[in-house]
Short mmCIF file of N, CA and C in Angstrom, two decimals:
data_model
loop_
_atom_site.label_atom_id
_atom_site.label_comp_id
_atom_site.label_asym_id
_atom_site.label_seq_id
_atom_site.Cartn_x
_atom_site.Cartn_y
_atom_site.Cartn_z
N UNK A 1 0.86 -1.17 0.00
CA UNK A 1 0.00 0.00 0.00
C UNK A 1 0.90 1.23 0.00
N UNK A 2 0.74 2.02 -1.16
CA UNK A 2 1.57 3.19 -1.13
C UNK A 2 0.64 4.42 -0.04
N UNK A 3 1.52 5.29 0.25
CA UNK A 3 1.21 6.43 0.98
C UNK A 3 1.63 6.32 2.41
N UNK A 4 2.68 6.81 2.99
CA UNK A 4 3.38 6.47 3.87
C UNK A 4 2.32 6.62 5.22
N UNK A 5 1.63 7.48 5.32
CA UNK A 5 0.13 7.35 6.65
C UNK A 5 -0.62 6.40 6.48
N UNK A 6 -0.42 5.54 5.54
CA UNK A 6 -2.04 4.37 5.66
C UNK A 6 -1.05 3.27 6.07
N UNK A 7 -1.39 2.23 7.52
CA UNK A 7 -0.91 1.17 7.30
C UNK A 7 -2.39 0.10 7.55
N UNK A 8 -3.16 0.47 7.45
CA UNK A 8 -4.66 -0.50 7.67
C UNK A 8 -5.02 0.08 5.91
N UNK A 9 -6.19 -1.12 5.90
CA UNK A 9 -7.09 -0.66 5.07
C UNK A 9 -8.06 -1.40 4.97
N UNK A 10 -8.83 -1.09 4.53
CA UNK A 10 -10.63 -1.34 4.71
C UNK A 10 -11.20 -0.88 3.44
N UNK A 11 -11.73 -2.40 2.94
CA UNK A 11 -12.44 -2.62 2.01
C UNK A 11 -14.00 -2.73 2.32
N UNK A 12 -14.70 -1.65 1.41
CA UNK A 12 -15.44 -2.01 1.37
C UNK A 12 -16.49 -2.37 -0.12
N UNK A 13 -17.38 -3.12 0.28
CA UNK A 13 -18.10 -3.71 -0.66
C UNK A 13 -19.40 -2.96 -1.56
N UNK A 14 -20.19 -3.16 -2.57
CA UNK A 14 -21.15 -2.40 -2.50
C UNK A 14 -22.24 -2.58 -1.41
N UNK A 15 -22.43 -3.85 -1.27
CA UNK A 15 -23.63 -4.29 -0.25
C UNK A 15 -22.86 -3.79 0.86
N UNK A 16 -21.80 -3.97 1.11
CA UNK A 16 -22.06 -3.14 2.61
C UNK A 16 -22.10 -1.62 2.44
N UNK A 17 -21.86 -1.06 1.53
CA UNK A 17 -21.60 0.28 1.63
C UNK A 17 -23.51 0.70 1.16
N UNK A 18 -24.12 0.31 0.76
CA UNK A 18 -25.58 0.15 0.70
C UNK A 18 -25.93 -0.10 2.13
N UNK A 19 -25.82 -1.02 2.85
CA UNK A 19 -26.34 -1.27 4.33
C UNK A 19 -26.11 0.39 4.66
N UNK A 20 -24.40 0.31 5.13
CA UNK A 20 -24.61 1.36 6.00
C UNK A 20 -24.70 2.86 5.46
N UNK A 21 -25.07 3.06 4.70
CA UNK A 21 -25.86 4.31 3.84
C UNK A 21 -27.76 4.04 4.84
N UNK A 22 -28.46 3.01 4.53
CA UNK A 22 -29.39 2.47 4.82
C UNK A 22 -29.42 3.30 6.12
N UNK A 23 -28.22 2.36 7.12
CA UNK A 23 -28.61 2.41 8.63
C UNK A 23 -28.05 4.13 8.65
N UNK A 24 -27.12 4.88 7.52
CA UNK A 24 -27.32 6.60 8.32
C UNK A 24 -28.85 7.03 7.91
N UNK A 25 -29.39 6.67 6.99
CA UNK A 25 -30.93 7.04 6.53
C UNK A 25 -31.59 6.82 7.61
N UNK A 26 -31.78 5.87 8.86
CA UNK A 26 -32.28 5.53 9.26
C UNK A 26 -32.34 6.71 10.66
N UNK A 27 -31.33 7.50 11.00
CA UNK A 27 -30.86 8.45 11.40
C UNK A 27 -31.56 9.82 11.23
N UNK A 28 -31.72 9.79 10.10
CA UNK A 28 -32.34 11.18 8.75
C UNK A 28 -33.52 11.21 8.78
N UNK A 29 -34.03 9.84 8.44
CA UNK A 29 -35.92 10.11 8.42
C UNK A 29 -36.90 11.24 8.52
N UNK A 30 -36.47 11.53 9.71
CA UNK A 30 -36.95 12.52 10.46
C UNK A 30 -36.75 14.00 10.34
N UNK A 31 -35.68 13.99 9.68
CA UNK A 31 -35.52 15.55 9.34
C UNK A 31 -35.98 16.20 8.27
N UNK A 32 -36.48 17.27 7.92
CA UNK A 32 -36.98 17.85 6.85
C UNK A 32 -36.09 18.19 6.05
N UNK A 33 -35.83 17.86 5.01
CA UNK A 33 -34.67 18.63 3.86
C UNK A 33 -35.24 18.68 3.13
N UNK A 34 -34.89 20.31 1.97
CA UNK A 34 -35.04 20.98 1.14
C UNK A 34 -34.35 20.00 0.32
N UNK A 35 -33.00 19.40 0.46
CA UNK A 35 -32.40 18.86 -1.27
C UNK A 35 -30.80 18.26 -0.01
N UNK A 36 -30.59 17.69 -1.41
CA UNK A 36 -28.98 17.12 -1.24
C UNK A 36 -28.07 17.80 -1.70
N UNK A 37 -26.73 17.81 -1.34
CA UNK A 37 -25.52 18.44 -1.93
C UNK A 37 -24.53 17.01 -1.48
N UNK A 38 -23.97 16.88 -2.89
CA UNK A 38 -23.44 15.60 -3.22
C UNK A 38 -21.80 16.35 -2.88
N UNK A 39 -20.65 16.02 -1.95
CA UNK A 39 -19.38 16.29 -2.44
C UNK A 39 -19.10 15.76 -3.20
N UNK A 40 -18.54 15.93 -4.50
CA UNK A 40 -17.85 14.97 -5.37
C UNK A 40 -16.49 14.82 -5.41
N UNK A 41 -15.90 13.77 -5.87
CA UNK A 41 -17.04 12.06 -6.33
C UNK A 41 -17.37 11.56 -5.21
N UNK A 42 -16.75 11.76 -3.96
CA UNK A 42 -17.17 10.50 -3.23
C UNK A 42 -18.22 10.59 -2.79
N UNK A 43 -18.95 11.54 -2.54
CA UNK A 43 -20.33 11.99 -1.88
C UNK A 43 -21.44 11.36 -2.97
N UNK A 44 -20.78 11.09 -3.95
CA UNK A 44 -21.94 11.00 -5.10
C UNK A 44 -23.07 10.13 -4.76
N UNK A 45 -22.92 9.02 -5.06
CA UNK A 45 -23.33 7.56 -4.72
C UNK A 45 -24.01 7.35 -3.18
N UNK A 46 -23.36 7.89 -2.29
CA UNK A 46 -23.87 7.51 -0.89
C UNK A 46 -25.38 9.35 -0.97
N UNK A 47 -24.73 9.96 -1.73
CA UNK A 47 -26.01 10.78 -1.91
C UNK A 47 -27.02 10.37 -2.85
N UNK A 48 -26.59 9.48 -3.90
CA UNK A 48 -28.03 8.98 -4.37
C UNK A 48 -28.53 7.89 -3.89
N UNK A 49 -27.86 7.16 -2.85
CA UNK A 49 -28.48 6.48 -2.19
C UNK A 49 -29.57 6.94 -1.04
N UNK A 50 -29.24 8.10 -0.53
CA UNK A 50 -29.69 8.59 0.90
C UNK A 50 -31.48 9.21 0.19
N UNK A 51 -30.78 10.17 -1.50
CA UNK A 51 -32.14 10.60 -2.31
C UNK A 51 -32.86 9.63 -2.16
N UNK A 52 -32.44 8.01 -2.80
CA UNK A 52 -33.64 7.24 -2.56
C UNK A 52 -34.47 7.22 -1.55
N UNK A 53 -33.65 6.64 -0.18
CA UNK A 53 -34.29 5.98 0.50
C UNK A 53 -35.17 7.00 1.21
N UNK A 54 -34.47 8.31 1.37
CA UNK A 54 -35.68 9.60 1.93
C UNK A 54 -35.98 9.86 0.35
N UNK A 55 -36.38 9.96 -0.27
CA UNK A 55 -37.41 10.74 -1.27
C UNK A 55 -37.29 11.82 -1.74
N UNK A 56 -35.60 11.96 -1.75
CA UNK A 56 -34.83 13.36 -1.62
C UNK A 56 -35.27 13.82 -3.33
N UNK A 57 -35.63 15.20 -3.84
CA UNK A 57 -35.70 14.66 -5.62
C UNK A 57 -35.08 15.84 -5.83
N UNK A 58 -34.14 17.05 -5.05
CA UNK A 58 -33.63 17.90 -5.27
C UNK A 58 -32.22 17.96 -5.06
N UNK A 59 -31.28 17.81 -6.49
CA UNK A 59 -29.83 17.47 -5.18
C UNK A 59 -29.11 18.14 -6.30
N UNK A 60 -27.95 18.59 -5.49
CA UNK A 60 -26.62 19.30 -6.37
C UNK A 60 -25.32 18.66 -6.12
N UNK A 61 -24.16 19.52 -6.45
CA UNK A 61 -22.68 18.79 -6.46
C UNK A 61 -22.34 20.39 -5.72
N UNK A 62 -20.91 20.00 -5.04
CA UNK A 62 -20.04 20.57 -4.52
C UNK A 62 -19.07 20.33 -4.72
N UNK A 63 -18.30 20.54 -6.03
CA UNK A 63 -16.77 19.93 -6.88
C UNK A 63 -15.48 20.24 -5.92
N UNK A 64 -15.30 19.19 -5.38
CA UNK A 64 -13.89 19.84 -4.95
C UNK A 64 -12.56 18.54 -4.96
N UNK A 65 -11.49 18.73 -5.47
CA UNK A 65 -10.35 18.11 -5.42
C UNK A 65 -9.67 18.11 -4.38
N UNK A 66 -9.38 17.30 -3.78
CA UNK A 66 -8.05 17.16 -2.58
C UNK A 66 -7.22 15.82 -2.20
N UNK A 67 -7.52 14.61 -3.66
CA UNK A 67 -6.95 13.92 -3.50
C UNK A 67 -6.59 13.44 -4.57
N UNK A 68 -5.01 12.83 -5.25
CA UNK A 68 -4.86 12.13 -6.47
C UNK A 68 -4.28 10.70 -6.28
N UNK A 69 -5.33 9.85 -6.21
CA UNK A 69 -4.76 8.50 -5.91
C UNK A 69 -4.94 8.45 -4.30
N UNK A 70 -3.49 8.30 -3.56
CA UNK A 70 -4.07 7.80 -2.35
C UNK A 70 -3.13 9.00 -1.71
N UNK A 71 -2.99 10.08 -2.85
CA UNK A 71 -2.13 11.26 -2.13
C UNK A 71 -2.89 12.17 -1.91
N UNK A 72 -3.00 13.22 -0.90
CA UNK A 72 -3.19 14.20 -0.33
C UNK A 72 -2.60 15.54 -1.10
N UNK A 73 -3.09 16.19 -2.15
CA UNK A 73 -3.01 17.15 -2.81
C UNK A 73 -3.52 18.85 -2.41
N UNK A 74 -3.22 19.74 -2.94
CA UNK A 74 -4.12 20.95 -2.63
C UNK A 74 -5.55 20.94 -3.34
N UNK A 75 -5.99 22.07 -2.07
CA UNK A 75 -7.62 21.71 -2.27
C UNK A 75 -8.09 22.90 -3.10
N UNK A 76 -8.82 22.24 -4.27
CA UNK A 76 -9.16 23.05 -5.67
C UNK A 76 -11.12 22.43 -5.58
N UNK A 77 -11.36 23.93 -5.55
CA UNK A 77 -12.88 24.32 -5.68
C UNK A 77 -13.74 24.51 -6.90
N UNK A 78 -13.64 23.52 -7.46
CA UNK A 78 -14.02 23.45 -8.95
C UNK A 78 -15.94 24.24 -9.47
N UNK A 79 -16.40 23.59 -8.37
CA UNK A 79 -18.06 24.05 -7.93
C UNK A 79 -18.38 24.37 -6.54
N UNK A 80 -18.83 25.41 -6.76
CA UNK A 80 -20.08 25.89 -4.86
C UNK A 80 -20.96 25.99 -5.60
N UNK A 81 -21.98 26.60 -4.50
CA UNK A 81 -23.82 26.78 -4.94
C UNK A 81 -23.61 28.16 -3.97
N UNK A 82 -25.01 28.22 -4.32
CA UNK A 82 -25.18 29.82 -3.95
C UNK A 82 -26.20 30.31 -3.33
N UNK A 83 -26.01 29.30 -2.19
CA UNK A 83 -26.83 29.59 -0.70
C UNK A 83 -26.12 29.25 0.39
N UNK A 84 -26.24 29.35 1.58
CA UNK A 84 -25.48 28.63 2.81
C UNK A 84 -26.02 27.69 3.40
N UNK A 85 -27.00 26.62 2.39
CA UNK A 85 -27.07 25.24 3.02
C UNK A 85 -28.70 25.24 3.84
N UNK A 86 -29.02 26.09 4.23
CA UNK A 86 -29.87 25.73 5.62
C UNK A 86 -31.17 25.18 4.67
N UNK A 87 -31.29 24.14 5.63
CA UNK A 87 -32.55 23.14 5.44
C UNK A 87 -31.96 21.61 4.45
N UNK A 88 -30.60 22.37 3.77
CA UNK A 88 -29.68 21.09 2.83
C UNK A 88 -29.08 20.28 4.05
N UNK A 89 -28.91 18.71 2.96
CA UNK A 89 -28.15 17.48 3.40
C UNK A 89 -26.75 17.66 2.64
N UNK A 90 -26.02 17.76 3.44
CA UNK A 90 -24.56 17.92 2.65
C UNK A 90 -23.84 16.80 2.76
N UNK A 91 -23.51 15.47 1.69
CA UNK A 91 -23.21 14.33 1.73
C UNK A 91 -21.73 14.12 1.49
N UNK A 92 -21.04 13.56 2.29
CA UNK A 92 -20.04 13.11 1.57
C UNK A 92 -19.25 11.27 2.06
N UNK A 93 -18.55 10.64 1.15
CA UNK A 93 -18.20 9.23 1.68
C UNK A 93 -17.71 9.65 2.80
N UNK A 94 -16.70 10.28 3.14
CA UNK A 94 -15.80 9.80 4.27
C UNK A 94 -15.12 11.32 4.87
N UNK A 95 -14.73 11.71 6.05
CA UNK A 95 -14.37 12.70 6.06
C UNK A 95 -13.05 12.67 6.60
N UNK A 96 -11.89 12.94 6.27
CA UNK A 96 -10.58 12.27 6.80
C UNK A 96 -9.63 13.45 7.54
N UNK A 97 -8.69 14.14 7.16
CA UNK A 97 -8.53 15.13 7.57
C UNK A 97 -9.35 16.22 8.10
N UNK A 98 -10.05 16.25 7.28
CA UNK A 98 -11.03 17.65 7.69
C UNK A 98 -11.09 18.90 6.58
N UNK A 99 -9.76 18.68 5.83
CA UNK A 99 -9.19 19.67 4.81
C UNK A 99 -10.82 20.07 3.83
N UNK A 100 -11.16 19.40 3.36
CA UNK A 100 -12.44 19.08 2.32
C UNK A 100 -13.25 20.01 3.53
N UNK A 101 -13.10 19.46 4.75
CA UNK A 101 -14.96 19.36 5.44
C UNK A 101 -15.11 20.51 5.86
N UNK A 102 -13.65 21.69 5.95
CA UNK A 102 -13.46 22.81 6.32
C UNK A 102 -14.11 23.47 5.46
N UNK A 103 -13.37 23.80 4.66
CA UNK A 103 -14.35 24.47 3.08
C UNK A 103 -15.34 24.58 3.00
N UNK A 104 -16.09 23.11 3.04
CA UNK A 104 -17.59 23.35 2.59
C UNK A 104 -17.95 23.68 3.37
N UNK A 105 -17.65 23.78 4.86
CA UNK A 105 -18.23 24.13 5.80
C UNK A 105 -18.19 25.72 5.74
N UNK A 106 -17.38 25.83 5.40
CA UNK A 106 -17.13 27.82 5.07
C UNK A 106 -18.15 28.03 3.96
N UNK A 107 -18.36 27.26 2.59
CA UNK A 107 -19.28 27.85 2.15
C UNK A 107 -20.92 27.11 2.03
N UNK A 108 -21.45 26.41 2.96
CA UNK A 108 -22.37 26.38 3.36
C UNK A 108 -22.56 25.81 4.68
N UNK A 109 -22.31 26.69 5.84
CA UNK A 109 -22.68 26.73 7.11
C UNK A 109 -23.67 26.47 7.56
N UNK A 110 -24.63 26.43 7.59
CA UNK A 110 -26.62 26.00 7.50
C UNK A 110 -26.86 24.66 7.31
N UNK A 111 -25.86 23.92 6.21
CA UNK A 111 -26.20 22.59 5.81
C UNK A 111 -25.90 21.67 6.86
N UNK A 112 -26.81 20.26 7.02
CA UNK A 112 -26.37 19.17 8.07
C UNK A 112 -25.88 18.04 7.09
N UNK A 113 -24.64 18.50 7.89
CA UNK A 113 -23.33 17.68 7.23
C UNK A 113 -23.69 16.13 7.73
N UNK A 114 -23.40 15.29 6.81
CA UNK A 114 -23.22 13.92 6.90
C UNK A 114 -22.30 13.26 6.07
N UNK A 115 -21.43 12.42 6.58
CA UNK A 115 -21.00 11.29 5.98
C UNK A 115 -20.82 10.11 6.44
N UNK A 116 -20.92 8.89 5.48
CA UNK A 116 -20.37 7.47 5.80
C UNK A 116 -19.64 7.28 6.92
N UNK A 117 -18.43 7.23 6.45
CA UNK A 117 -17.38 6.99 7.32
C UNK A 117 -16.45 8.33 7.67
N UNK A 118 -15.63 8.30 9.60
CA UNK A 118 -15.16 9.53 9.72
C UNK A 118 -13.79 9.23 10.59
N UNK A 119 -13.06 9.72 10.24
CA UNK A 119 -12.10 9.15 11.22
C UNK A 119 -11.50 10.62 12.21
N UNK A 120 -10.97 10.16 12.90
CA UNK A 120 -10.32 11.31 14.38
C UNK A 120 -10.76 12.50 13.86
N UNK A 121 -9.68 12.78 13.30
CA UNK A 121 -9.40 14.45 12.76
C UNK A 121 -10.31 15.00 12.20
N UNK A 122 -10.87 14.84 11.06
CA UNK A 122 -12.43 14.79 10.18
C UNK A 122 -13.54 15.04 11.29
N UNK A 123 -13.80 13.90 12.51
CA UNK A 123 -15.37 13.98 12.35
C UNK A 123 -15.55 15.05 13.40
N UNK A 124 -15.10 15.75 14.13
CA UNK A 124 -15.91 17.10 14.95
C UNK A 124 -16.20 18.00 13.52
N UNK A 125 -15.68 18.10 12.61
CA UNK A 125 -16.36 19.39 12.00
C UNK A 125 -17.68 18.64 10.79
N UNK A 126 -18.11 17.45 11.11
CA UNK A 126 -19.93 16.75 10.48
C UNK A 126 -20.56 16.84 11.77
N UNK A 127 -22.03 16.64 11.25
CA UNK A 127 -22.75 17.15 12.17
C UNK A 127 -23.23 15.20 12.46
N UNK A 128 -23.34 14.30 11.81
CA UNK A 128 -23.42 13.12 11.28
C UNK A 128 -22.49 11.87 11.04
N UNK A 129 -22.30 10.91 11.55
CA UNK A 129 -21.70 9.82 10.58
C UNK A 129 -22.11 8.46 11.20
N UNK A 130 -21.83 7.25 10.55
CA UNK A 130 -22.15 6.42 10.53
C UNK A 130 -20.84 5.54 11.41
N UNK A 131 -19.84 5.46 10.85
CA UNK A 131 -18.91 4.51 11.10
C UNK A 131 -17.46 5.64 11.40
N UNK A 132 -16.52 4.98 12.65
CA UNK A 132 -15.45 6.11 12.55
C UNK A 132 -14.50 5.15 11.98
N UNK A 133 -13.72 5.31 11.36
CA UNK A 133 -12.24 4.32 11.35
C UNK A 133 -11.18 5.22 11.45
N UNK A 134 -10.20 4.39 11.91
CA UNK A 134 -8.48 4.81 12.11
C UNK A 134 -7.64 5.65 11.52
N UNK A 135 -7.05 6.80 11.85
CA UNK A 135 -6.68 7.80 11.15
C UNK A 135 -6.05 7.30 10.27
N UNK A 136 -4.84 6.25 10.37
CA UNK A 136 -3.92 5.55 9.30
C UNK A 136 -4.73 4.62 8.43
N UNK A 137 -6.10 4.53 8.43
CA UNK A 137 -6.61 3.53 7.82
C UNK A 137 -7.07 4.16 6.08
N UNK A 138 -6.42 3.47 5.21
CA UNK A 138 -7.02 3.80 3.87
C UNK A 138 -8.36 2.51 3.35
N UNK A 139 -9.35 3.88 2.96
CA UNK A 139 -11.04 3.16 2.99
C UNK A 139 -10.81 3.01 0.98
N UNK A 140 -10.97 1.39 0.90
CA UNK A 140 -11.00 0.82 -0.66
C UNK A 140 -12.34 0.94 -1.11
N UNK A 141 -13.37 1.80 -1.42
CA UNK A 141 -14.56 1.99 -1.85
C UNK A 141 -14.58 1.13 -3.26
N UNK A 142 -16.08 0.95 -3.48
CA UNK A 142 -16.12 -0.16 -3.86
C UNK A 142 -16.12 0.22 -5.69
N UNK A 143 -16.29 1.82 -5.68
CA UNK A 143 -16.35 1.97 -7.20
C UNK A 143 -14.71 2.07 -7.63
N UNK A 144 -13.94 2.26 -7.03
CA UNK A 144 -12.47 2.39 -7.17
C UNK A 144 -11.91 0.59 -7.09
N UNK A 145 -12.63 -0.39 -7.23
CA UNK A 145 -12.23 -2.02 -6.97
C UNK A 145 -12.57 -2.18 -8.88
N UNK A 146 -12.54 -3.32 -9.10
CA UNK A 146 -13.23 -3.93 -10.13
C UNK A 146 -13.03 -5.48 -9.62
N UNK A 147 -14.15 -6.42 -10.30
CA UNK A 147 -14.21 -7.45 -10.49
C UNK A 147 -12.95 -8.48 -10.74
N UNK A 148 -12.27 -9.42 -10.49
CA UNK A 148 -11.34 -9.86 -11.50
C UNK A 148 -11.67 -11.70 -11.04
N UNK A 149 -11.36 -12.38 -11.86
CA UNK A 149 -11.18 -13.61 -11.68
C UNK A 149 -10.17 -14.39 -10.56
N UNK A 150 -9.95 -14.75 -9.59
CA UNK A 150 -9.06 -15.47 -9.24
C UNK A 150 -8.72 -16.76 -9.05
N UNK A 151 -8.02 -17.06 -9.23
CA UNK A 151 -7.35 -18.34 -9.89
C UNK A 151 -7.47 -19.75 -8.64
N UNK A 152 -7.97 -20.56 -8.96
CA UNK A 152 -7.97 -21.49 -7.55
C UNK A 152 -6.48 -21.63 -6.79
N UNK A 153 -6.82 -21.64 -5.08
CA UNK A 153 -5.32 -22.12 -4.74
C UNK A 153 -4.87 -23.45 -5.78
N UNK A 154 -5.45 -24.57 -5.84
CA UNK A 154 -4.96 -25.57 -6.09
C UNK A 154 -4.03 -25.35 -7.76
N UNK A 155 -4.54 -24.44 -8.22
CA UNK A 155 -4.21 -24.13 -9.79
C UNK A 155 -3.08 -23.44 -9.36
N UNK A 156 -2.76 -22.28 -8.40
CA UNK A 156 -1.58 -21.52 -8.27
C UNK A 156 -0.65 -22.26 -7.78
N UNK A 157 -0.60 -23.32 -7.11
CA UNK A 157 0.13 -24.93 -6.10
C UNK A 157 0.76 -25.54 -7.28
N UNK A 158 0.44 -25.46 -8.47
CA UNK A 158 0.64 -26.49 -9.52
C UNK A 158 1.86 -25.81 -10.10
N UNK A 159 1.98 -24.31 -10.37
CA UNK A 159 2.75 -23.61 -11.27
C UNK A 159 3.97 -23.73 -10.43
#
C-alpha cells in the first residue's frame, strides 16, 4: 500500500456500503430537507443512495479536489452553490482530515453535514456519521475495486 500514513485498510463492498448508507438514513428520516448536496465524487453515490431511500428529488454537487490516488493534494474548488445550506443534506463518503470538510463548511454553514465513514481528525467538524475508522486507515470503496477472476489455490500450487 503506497502512501506512507495508511498502514490499515478497509475494504469495502457495495452491499455493505448500501447497508450502511441504509442504517445513516435511518438516522435522517426525520428531518426535513429541502435537497442534497453531493461532495464529489465520493459523496456522489452515498447521496443517491440517501435521495432514494428519503425521497430526496432535489440534489446538487459541490466539486472539490483534494486527493490524487491515495495522495493528499491541494484543495481546488471546482463548484459551490449559492446559498449557505440551511434546510440542505450535505453528503459526503468519508471525512478524513477535515481539509475538504473545512471548506464546505465555510461555504455552506446552514447545511447538516453527513458522511459514511469519519475518522479522528475529520469527524468534529460533520454534524453526522455512521462509522469512525483509524486515522492511518485507507477506505477501498467499492467503485475504485473492479471485479477480477481469481485463480484457484490448487491451480496456483501447480505452477
Amino acid at each position: 500500500m503506497s502512501g506512507s500514513r495508511y498502514h490499515q485498510r478497509l475494504i469495502i463492498s457495495w452491499d455493505q456500503l448500501h447497508r450502511d448508507v441504509r442504517e445513516l438514513c435511518q438516522r435522517l428520516v426525520e428531518r426535513d430537507i429541502k435537497g442534497i448536496i453531493a461532495i464529489t465524487r465520493g459523496g456522489l453515490i452515498p447521496a443517491a443512495l440517501i435521495a432514494r431511500e428519503l425521497d430526496v428529488r432535489l440534489i446538487d454537487t459541490v466539486c472539490i479536489k483534494s486527493y490524487e490516488r491515495m495522495e493528499q493534494g491541494g484543495l481546488a474548488v471546482m463548484k459551490g452553490v449559492d446559498h449557505d445550506g440551511e434546510g440542505w443534506l450535505l453528503v459526503d463518503d468519508l471525512v478524513d482530515t477535515g481539509r475538504t470538510a473545512r471548506a464546505v463548511r465555510e461555504m455552506l454553514p446552514k447545511a447538516h453535514f453527513v458522511t459514511v465513514y469519519a475518522k479522528p481528525e475529520g469527524k468534529p467538524l460533520v454534524d453526522q456519521y455512521l462509522t469512525e475508522v483509524a486515522q492511518d486507515c485507507w477506505i477501498q470503496f467499492p467503485w475504485d475495486m473492479g471485479v477480477a477472476y481469481v485463480e484457484p489455490l490448487v491451480d496456483q500450487e501447480k505452477r
